[in-house]
CSV table of C-alpha atoms and ligand atoms in Angstrom, one decimal:
chain,number,residue,atom,x,y,z
A,1,UNK,CA,-25.3,-12.7,-12.0
A,2,UNK,CA,-26.2,-9.2,-12.7
A,3,UNK,CA,-23.4,-7.3,-11.6
A,4,UNK,CA,-22.7,-3.8,-11.7
A,5,UNK,CA,-18.8,-2.6,-11.7
A,6,UNK,CA,-18.0,1.0,-10.1
A,7,UNK,CA,-15.1,2.0,-11.9
A,8,UNK,CA,-13.9,1.8,-15.9
A,9,UNK,CA,-10.3,1.5,-14.4
A,10,UNK,CA,-8.3,-1.7,-14.5
A,11,UNK,CA,-9.6,-3.2,-12.1
A,12,UNK,CA,-12.9,-2.8,-13.0
A,13,UNK,CA,-12.2,-3.8,-16.5
A,14,UNK,CA,-10.3,-6.9,-16.0
A,15,UNK,CA,-13.6,-7.6,-13.7
A,16,UNK,CA,-15.8,-7.0,-16.9
A,17,UNK,CA,-13.8,-8.8,-19.0
A,18,UNK,CA,-13.2,-12.2,-16.7
A,19,UNK,CA,-16.7,-12.1,-15.5
A,20,UNK,CA,-18.6,-11.4,-18.9
A,21,UNK,CA,-16.6,-14.5,-20.0
A,22,UNK,CA,-18.1,-16.5,-17.2
A,23,UNK,CA,-21.2,-15.9,-18.6
A,24,UNK,CA,-22.3,-12.8,-16.4
A,25,UNK,CA,-24.0,-10.1,-17.4
A,26,UNK,CA,-22.0,-7.0,-16.2
A,27,UNK,CA,-22.7,-3.0,-16.3
A,28,UNK,CA,-19.8,-1.0,-15.9
A,29,UNK,CA,-20.5,2.7,-14.8
A,30,UNK,CA,-17.5,5.2,-14.5
A,31,UNK,CA,-17.6,8.6,-12.8
A,32,UNK,CA,-15.5,10.3,-16.0
A,33,UNK,CA,-16.1,11.4,-19.2
A,34,UNK,CA,-13.8,8.5,-20.4
A,35,UNK,CA,-12.6,5.3,-19.3
A,36,UNK,CA,-9.2,3.6,-18.2
A,37,UNK,CA,-9.3,5.6,-15.2
A,38,UNK,CA,-5.8,7.0,-14.4
A,39,UNK,CA,-4.1,4.4,-17.6
A,40,UNK,CA,-5.8,6.5,-19.7
A,41,UNK,CA,-3.9,7.6,-22.7
A,42,UNK,CA,-5.1,9.4,-25.6
A,43,UNK,CA,-3.4,9.8,-29.1
A,44,UNK,CA,-1.7,13.4,-30.2
A,45,UNK,CA,-1.6,13.3,-33.9
A,46,UNK,CA,0.8,16.3,-33.8
A,47,UNK,CA,3.6,14.5,-32.1
A,48,UNK,CA,2.1,11.1,-33.4
A,49,UNK,CA,2.5,9.3,-29.9
A,50,UNK,CA,0.2,8.4,-27.2
A,51,UNK,CA,-0.2,10.2,-24.0
A,52,UNK,CA,0.0,9.3,-21.1
A,53,UNK,CA,-2.6,11.6,-19.7
A,54,UNK,CA,-2.1,10.8,-15.8
A,55,UNK,CA,1.0,10.4,-15.9
A,56,UNK,CA,4.0,7.9,-16.8
A,57,UNK,CA,2.3,4.2,-16.9
A,58,UNK,CA,4.9,1.6,-17.7
A,59,UNK,CA,3.8,-1.8,-17.3
A,60,UNK,CA,6.2,-4.3,-15.7
A,61,UNK,CA,6.1,-7.3,-14.2
A,62,UNK,CA,7.9,-10.9,-13.1
A,63,UNK,CA,4.6,-12.7,-13.4
A,64,UNK,CA,4.7,-15.0,-16.6
A,65,UNK,CA,1.0,-15.4,-16.3
A,66,UNK,CA,0.5,-11.9,-15.8
A,67,UNK,CA,2.6,-10.9,-18.7
A,68,UNK,CA,0.6,-13.2,-20.9
A,69,UNK,CA,-2.5,-12.3,-19.5
A,70,UNK,CA,-2.2,-8.5,-20.5
A,71,UNK,CA,-0.6,-9.4,-24.1
A,72,UNK,CA,-3.8,-11.1,-24.8
A,73,UNK,CA,-4.9,-7.8,-25.3
A,74,UNK,CA,-2.3,-5.5,-27.1
A,75,UNK,CA,1.1,-6.2,-28.4
A,76,UNK,CA,3.8,-4.6,-25.7
A,77,UNK,CA,6.7,-2.7,-27.1
A,78,UNK,CA,10.3,-3.2,-25.9
A,79,UNK,CA,10.2,0.3,-23.6
A,80,UNK,CA,12.7,-0.2,-20.6
A,81,UNK,CA,12.6,2.7,-18.1
A,82,UNK,CA,15.7,4.1,-17.8
A,83,UNK,CA,15.2,7.4,-16.3
A,84,UNK,CA,17.6,10.5,-15.6
A,85,UNK,CA,17.8,12.8,-12.7
A,86,UNK,CA,18.4,16.5,-13.5
A,87,UNK,CA,20.1,18.2,-10.3
A,88,UNK,CA,21.3,21.8,-10.8
A,89,UNK,CA,23.4,22.0,-14.0
A,90,UNK,CA,24.4,18.1,-13.7
A,91,UNK,CA,22.6,15.2,-14.6
A,92,UNK,CA,22.8,11.6,-13.3
A,93,UNK,CA,22.1,8.3,-14.2
A,94,UNK,CA,19.0,6.7,-12.1
A,95,UNK,CA,18.3,4.5,-10.0
A,96,UNK,CA,21.2,4.3,-8.1
A,97,UNK,CA,23.8,2.3,-9.9
A,98,UNK,CA,27.6,2.0,-10.9
A,99,UNK,CA,27.5,5.2,-13.2
A,100,UNK,CA,25.8,7.3,-10.5
A,101,UNK,CA,28.1,6.2,-8.1
A,102,UNK,CA,31.5,7.1,-10.7
A,103,UNK,CA,29.4,10.5,-11.3
A,104,UNK,CA,28.7,11.5,-7.6
A,105,UNK,CA,32.2,9.9,-5.9
A,106,UNK,CA,34.4,9.4,-8.9
A,107,UNK,CA,34.6,5.2,-7.9
A,108,UNK,CA,34.9,3.0,-11.2
A,109,UNK,CA,34.4,-0.3,-9.8
A,110,UNK,CA,31.8,-1.9,-7.8
A,111,UNK,CA,34.5,-3.2,-4.8
A,112,UNK,CA,35.6,0.9,-4.7
A,113,UNK,CA,31.8,2.0,-4.9
A,114,UNK,CA,30.6,-0.6,-2.0
A,115,UNK,CA,33.7,0.9,-0.3
A,116,UNK,CA,33.3,4.5,-0.8
A,117,UNK,CA,29.1,4.1,0.3
A,118,UNK,CA,29.9,2.1,3.5
A,119,UNK,CA,32.2,5.2,4.3
A,120,UNK,CA,29.2,7.8,4.3
A,121,UNK,CA,26.6,5.3,6.0
A,122,UNK,CA,24.8,6.3,9.1
A,123,UNK,CA,24.0,2.9,11.0
A,124,UNK,CA,20.8,2.5,12.5
A,125,UNK,CA,19.2,-0.8,13.2
A,126,UNK,CA,15.9,0.8,13.6
A,127,UNK,CA,15.3,3.6,11.2
A,128,UNK,CA,12.1,5.4,12.2
A,129,UNK,CA,11.3,7.2,9.2
A,130,UNK,CA,12.5,7.7,5.5
A,131,UNK,CA,15.3,9.8,6.0
A,132,UNK,CA,16.6,7.9,8.6
A,133,UNK,CA,16.1,4.6,6.7
A,134,UNK,CA,18.2,6.3,3.6
A,135,UNK,CA,21.1,7.8,6.1
A,136,UNK,CA,21.3,4.4,6.9
A,137,UNK,CA,21.0,2.8,3.1
A,138,UNK,CA,22.8,5.3,0.7
A,139,UNK,CA,24.2,8.2,3.0
A,140,UNK,CA,23.8,11.8,3.1
A,141,UNK,CA,25.3,12.6,-0.3
A,142,UNK,CA,23.4,10.4,-2.2
A,143,UNK,CA,20.1,11.0,0.0
A,144,UNK,CA,20.7,14.6,-0.4
A,145,UNK,CA,20.9,14.6,-4.6
A,146,UNK,CA,18.5,12.3,-5.2
A,147,UNK,CA,15.6,11.9,-2.1
A,148,UNK,CA,15.3,14.6,0.0
A,149,UNK,CA,14.0,17.2,-2.4
A,150,UNK,CA,12.0,15.0,-4.5
A,151,UNK,CA,10.3,13.6,-1.9
A,152,UNK,CA,9.4,16.7,-0.1
A,153,UNK,CA,7.7,17.9,-3.4
A,154,UNK,CA,6.3,14.6,-3.9
A,155,UNK,CA,4.5,14.1,-0.3
A,156,UNK,CA,4.7,17.6,0.2
A,157,UNK,CA,6.1,16.5,3.8
A,158,UNK,CA,9.7,16.3,4.5
A,159,UNK,CA,10.8,12.7,4.6
A,160,UNK,CA,12.0,12.6,8.4
A,161,UNK,CA,8.4,13.0,8.5
A,162,UNK,CA,7.3,9.8,6.3
A,163,UNK,CA,7.2,6.2,6.6
A,164,UNK,CA,10.3,4.9,4.2
A,165,UNK,CA,7.8,2.4,2.5
A,166,UNK,CA,7.6,4.5,-0.5
A,167,UNK,CA,11.5,4.9,-1.5
A,168,UNK,CA,11.8,1.3,-1.0
A,169,UNK,CA,10.5,0.6,-4.1
A,170,UNK,CA,13.9,2.2,-5.6
A,171,UNK,CA,17.0,-0.2,-6.0
A,172,UNK,CA,20.8,0.5,-5.5
A,173,UNK,CA,23.1,-1.2,-7.8
A,174,UNK,CA,26.6,-1.9,-7.6
A,175,UNK,CA,26.3,-2.4,-11.6
A,176,UNK,CA,26.1,-0.2,-14.9
A,177,UNK,CA,22.4,-1.9,-14.7
A,178,UNK,CA,20.0,1.3,-15.1
A,179,UNK,CA,16.9,-0.6,-15.7
A,180,UNK,CA,14.1,1.0,-12.9
A,181,UNK,CA,12.7,-1.4,-12.4
A,182,UNK,CA,14.1,-5.3,-11.5
A,183,UNK,CA,11.3,-7.4,-13.2
A,184,UNK,CA,11.8,-9.9,-15.7
A,185,UNK,CA,9.0,-8.6,-18.4
A,186,UNK,CA,8.4,-4.7,-19.2
A,187,UNK,CA,6.8,-3.0,-21.9
A,188,UNK,CA,3.9,-0.4,-23.3
A,189,UNK,CA,0.9,-1.5,-25.0
A,190,UNK,CA,1.8,-0.6,-28.7
A,191,UNK,CA,-1.4,1.8,-29.3
A,192,UNK,CA,-2.2,2.9,-25.8
A,193,UNK,CA,-3.5,2.1,-23.0
A,194,UNK,CA,-7.0,2.5,-23.9
A,195,UNK,CA,-7.4,0.3,-26.4
A,196,UNK,CA,-6.8,-2.7,-24.0
A,197,UNK,CA,-9.4,-0.9,-21.6
A,198,UNK,CA,-11.8,-1.4,-24.7
A,199,UNK,CA,-11.1,-4.7,-25.5
A,200,UNK,CA,-11.6,-5.5,-21.8
A,201,UNK,CA,-14.7,-3.9,-21.5
A,202,UNK,CA,-16.3,-5.1,-24.8
A,203,UNK,CA,-19.0,-7.2,-23.4
A,204,UNK,CA,-20.6,-5.1,-21.0
A,205,UNK,CA,-22.3,-2.3,-21.3
A,206,UNK,CA,-20.8,0.8,-20.1
A,207,UNK,CA,-21.7,4.2,-19.6
A,208,UNK,CA,-19.5,7.3,-18.5
A,209,UNK,CA,-20.3,10.6,-16.4
A,210,UNK,CA,-22.5,8.5,-13.6
A,211,UNK,CA,-21.5,9.1,-10.2
A,212,UNK,CA,-22.7,5.7,-8.6
A,213,UNK,CA,-22.4,7.3,-4.5
A,214,UNK,CA,-24.9,9.9,-5.9
A,215,UNK,CA,-27.9,7.2,-6.3
A,216,UNK,CA,-25.9,4.4,-4.5
A,217,UNK,CA,-28.9,2.9,-2.5
A,218,UNK,CA,-30.8,2.5,-6.0
A,219,UNK,CA,-27.8,0.8,-7.6
A,220,UNK,CA,-27.4,-1.7,-4.9
A,221,UNK,CA,-30.6,-2.9,-5.0
A,222,UNK,CA,-30.9,-3.2,-8.6
A,223,UNK,CA,-27.6,-5.9,-8.8
A,224,UNK,CA,-26.7,-9.0,-7.2
A,225,UNK,CA,-23.2,-7.9,-6.8
A,226,UNK,CA,-21.6,-4.6,-6.7
A,227,UNK,CA,-17.9,-4.3,-7.6
A,228,UNK,CA,-17.0,-0.8,-6.6
A,229,UNK,CA,-13.2,0.3,-7.4
A,230,UNK,CA,-13.8,4.2,-6.1
A,231,UNK,CA,-12.6,5.7,-2.7
A,232,UNK,CA,-13.8,3.3,0.1
A,233,UNK,CA,-14.2,6.8,2.2
A,234,UNK,CA,-16.5,8.3,-0.3
A,235,UNK,CA,-18.9,5.1,-0.2
A,236,UNK,CA,-19.4,5.7,3.2
A,237,UNK,CA,-20.0,9.6,2.6
A,238,UNK,CA,-17.1,10.0,4.9
A,239,UNK,CA,-18.7,9.2,7.6
A,240,UNK,CA,-15.6,8.5,9.8
A,241,UNK,CA,-13.1,11.0,8.5
A,242,UNK,CA,-11.8,11.5,4.8
A,243,UNK,CA,-8.5,9.2,3.3
A,244,UNK,CA,-5.7,11.5,2.4
A,245,UNK,CA,-4.4,11.3,-0.9
A,246,UNK,CA,-1.9,13.0,-2.8
A,247,UNK,CA,-2.6,14.8,-6.1
A,248,UNK,CA,-0.9,15.6,-9.8
A,249,UNK,CA,-0.8,18.6,-12.0
A,250,UNK,CA,0.0,18.2,-15.3
A,251,UNK,CA,1.8,20.8,-17.5
A,252,UNK,CA,1.1,19.9,-21.1
A,253,UNK,CA,3.2,21.4,-24.4
A,254,UNK,CA,3.7,20.7,-27.9
A,255,UNK,CA,7.3,21.6,-29.1
A,256,UNK,CA,8.3,22.4,-32.4
A,257,UNK,CA,11.6,19.9,-32.0
A,258,UNK,CA,11.8,16.5,-32.6
A,259,UNK,CA,13.6,15.1,-29.5
A,260,UNK,CA,13.3,17.5,-26.5
A,261,UNK,CA,15.2,15.4,-24.0
A,262,UNK,CA,16.2,12.7,-25.4
A,263,UNK,CA,14.3,10.2,-22.7
A,264,UNK,CA,11.1,9.6,-21.6
A,265,UNK,CA,11.6,10.8,-18.2
A,266,UNK,CA,14.1,12.9,-16.4
A,267,UNK,CA,13.1,14.0,-12.6
A,268,UNK,CA,14.3,16.8,-11.2
A,269,UNK,CA,15.2,15.8,-7.8
A,270,UNK,CA,16.0,19.6,-5.9
A,271,UNK,CA,13.5,21.2,-4.2
A,272,UNK,CA,14.0,24.4,-5.8
A,273,UNK,CA,12.4,23.3,-9.1
A,274,UNK,CA,8.6,23.0,-8.7
A,275,UNK,CA,8.1,20.0,-11.2
A,276,UNK,CA,9.2,16.5,-10.2
A,277,UNK,CA,9.4,15.2,-13.8
A,278,UNK,CA,9.3,16.1,-17.2
A,279,UNK,CA,7.6,13.1,-19.6
A,280,UNK,CA,8.1,13.1,-23.2
A,281,UNK,CA,5.9,11.2,-24.6
A,282,UNK,CA,6.9,9.7,-27.8
A,283,UNK,CA,9.8,8.1,-26.0
A,284,UNK,CA,7.1,6.1,-24.4
A,285,UNK,CA,6.1,4.7,-28.1
A,286,UNK,CA,9.7,4.2,-29.5
A,287,UNK,CA,9.0,6.6,-32.0
A,288,UNK,CA,10.8,9.6,-32.9
A,289,UNK,CA,9.0,10.1,-36.3
A,290,UNK,CA,7.1,13.4,-35.7
A,291,UNK,CA,8.8,16.7,-36.1
A,292,UNK,CA,7.3,18.0,-33.1
A,293,UNK,CA,6.9,16.4,-29.2
A,294,UNK,CA,4.4,16.2,-26.5
A,295,UNK,CA,6.1,17.3,-23.2
A,296,UNK,CA,4.6,17.5,-19.9
A,297,UNK,CA,5.6,18.6,-16.7
A,298,UNK,CA,4.4,17.0,-13.3
A,299,UNK,CA,3.5,18.9,-10.5
A,300,UNK,CA,2.7,17.1,-7.0
A,301,UNK,CA,-0.1,19.0,-5.8
A,302,UNK,CA,-2.3,18.9,-2.6
A,303,UNK,CA,-5.7,16.8,-2.6
A,304,UNK,CA,-9.3,17.7,-1.5
A,305,UNK,CA,-12.4,15.7,-2.1
A,306,UNK,CA,-14.0,15.7,-5.3
A,307,UNK,CA,-10.5,16.0,-7.1
A,308,UNK,CA,-8.6,12.7,-8.6
A,309,UNK,CA,-6.7,10.8,-6.6
A,310,UNK,CA,-3.3,9.5,-7.5
A,311,UNK,CA,-1.6,8.3,-4.3
A,312,UNK,CA,-2.5,7.1,-1.2
A,313,UNK,CA,-0.8,8.6,1.9
A,314,UNK,CA,-0.3,5.4,3.4
A,315,UNK,CA,1.1,6.5,6.9
A,316,UNK,CA,-0.5,5.2,10.2
A,317,UNK,CA,-3.0,7.6,10.6
A,318,UNK,CA,-4.2,6.9,7.5
A,319,UNK,CA,-3.9,3.3,7.5
A,320,UNK,CA,-5.9,3.3,10.5
A,321,UNK,CA,-9.1,5.0,9.2
A,322,UNK,CA,-8.8,2.4,6.5
A,323,UNK,CA,-8.8,-0.2,8.5
A,324,UNK,CA,-11.9,1.4,10.7
A,325,UNK,CA,-14.0,1.9,7.0
A,326,UNK,CA,-12.9,-1.9,6.0
A,327,UNK,CA,-14.6,-2.6,9.1
A,328,UNK,CA,-17.6,-1.1,7.7
A,329,UNK,CA,-17.0,-2.5,4.3
A,330,UNK,CA,-16.6,-6.1,5.7
A,331,UNK,CA,-20.1,-5.8,7.4
A,332,UNK,CA,-22.0,-5.7,4.1
A,333,UNK,CA,-21.1,-9.3,3.6
A,334,UNK,CA,-20.5,-10.4,0.0
A,335,UNK,CA,-22.9,-8.6,-2.2
A,336,UNK,CA,-20.6,-5.7,-2.4
A,337,UNK,CA,-16.8,-6.1,-3.3
A,338,UNK,CA,-14.2,-3.2,-2.7
A,339,UNK,CA,-11.0,-3.5,-5.3
A,340,UNK,CA,-8.3,-1.6,-6.7
A,341,UNK,CA,-6.1,1.2,-5.5
A,342,UNK,CA,-8.6,3.7,-4.2
A,343,UNK,CA,-11.0,0.8,-2.5
A,344,UNK,CA,-8.0,-0.9,-1.3
A,345,UNK,CA,-6.4,2.4,-0.4
A,346,UNK,CA,-2.7,0.8,-1.2
A,347,UNK,CA,0.1,2.0,-3.6
A,348,UNK,CA,-0.5,-0.8,-6.0
A,349,UNK,CA,1.5,-1.1,-9.3
A,350,UNK,CA,-0.7,-2.2,-12.9
A,351,UNK,CA,0.2,-5.7,-12.6
A,352,UNK,CA,-0.5,-6.1,-8.8
A,353,UNK,CA,-3.9,-4.8,-10.0
A,354,UNK,CA,-4.1,-6.9,-12.6
A,355,UNK,CA,-2.9,-10.2,-10.3
A,356,UNK,CA,-5.8,-8.9,-7.7
A,357,UNK,CA,-8.4,-8.8,-10.1
A,358,UNK,CA,-7.8,-12.1,-11.4
A,359,UNK,CA,-7.8,-13.6,-8.1
A,360,UNK,CA,-10.7,-12.1,-7.1
A,361,UNK,CA,-13.1,-13.2,-10.3
A,362,UNK,CA,-11.7,-16.2,-9.8
A,363,UNK,CA,-13.3,-16.3,-6.3
A,364,UNK,CA,-16.7,-15.3,-8.2
A,365,UNK,CA,-16.8,-18.1,-10.7
A,366,UNK,CA,-16.1,-21.0,-7.4
B,401,UDP,N1,11.9,9.2,-5.3
B,401,UDP,C1,13.2,10.1,-5.1
B,401,UDP,N2,13.9,10.8,-5.8
B,401,UDP,C2,13.8,10.3,-7.4
B,401,UDP,C3,12.5,9.1,-7.7
B,401,UDP,C4,11.5,8.7,-6.8
B,401,UDP,O1,13.2,10.2,-3.8
B,401,UDP,O2,13.9,10.6,-8.4
B,401,UDP,C5,11.1,8.4,-4.2
B,401,UDP,C6,10.1,9.3,-3.5
B,401,UDP,O3,10.0,9.5,-2.2
B,401,UDP,C7,9.2,8.6,-4.6
B,401,UDP,C8,9.4,7.5,-4.3
B,401,UDP,O4,10.6,7.2,-4.4
B,401,UDP,O5,7.6,8.9,-4.2
B,401,UDP,C9,8.9,6.4,-5.7
B,401,UDP,O6,9.4,6.6,-6.3
B,401,UDP,P1,8.6,5.9,-7.8
B,401,UDP,O7,9.2,6.3,-9.0
B,401,UDP,O8,8.8,4.3,-7.9
B,401,UDP,O9,7.1,7.0,-7.9
B,401,UDP,P2,5.9,6.9,-9.3
B,401,UDP,O10,6.6,6.3,-10.3
B,401,UDP,O11,5.4,6.0,-8.7
B,401,UDP,O12,5.2,8.0,-9.2
């Protein structure tokens, strides 16, 4: 088949690789001037590291199959995400673990920590929003310290006006394990993510700086199958309304020090500090050799049409609108496939994208 893939992010690039391998001819068009979507990295010579240009991307998965799959494109280092939290003058271990509970409550054992926390909890069998969920799961002290301010900044609304889903990603542990993720496999590709995407796109013809939606009908006519990884509402010219996203703004700085903060990620959970995270990129590459360092401050931002989408805002209103767009998409039949974080309007991690793209490609060959 002659296949057009719209978007050179992770989903589209895996499709290009897999379908190319099956003998299909793939053309990839990408709106931005570079490939990789939001996993795009570039080498920063001054700090001798790869810059995660659209924010920190740490690969993690529980699936041996997905782990083996991505490692055919690069070696992965043994980076483990161990985030610290800055709040006022204090620094805390995070996600909430036995050390955090010691730092906040002074409890030294799992049993003492469990007891102390249990006394804090506000029982609620049916929490109606993120705040109620947090009060019932971690109590007011930890909620105020770690969740309330950060979430209000990140999502631009108070946790009491949000569903609990996003925060359920975060574990609470009664051990000293401070790994941000529970997955068996974790790491960062040596050489950056862009090199992986380049390999995935090896067999495809790639054009950047091309806006599919500006010339959609002509593109659609010219191919047997279109794989569209852009925003679903944009495909339908926003005719039912706009799906909401949350955006980010990054302030980058090269600093004349070898190590600025001693860690890749420090979260700033107070509402009065305008950024949510400070990323020091060289720690992702596990290399402190350069005598300079690259640091980015991550500021959550409102999103408007035409800007880069980061996080889908999966509340009832947006998910309902998405379903209505989905019905339009389904009516188009099999000639166009909608896949990936934007087209599926889901808060996907990278490993989920890999799994979804591979599942789709196996259906194409069948
Ligand atoms: N969160 C928080 N405090 C933190 C980190 C996360 O309240 O220090 C909440 C926040 O609502 C966030 C969600 O947990 O959106 C998921 O965080 P995660 O770090 O998984 O988000 P991502 O890395 O995808 O931005």
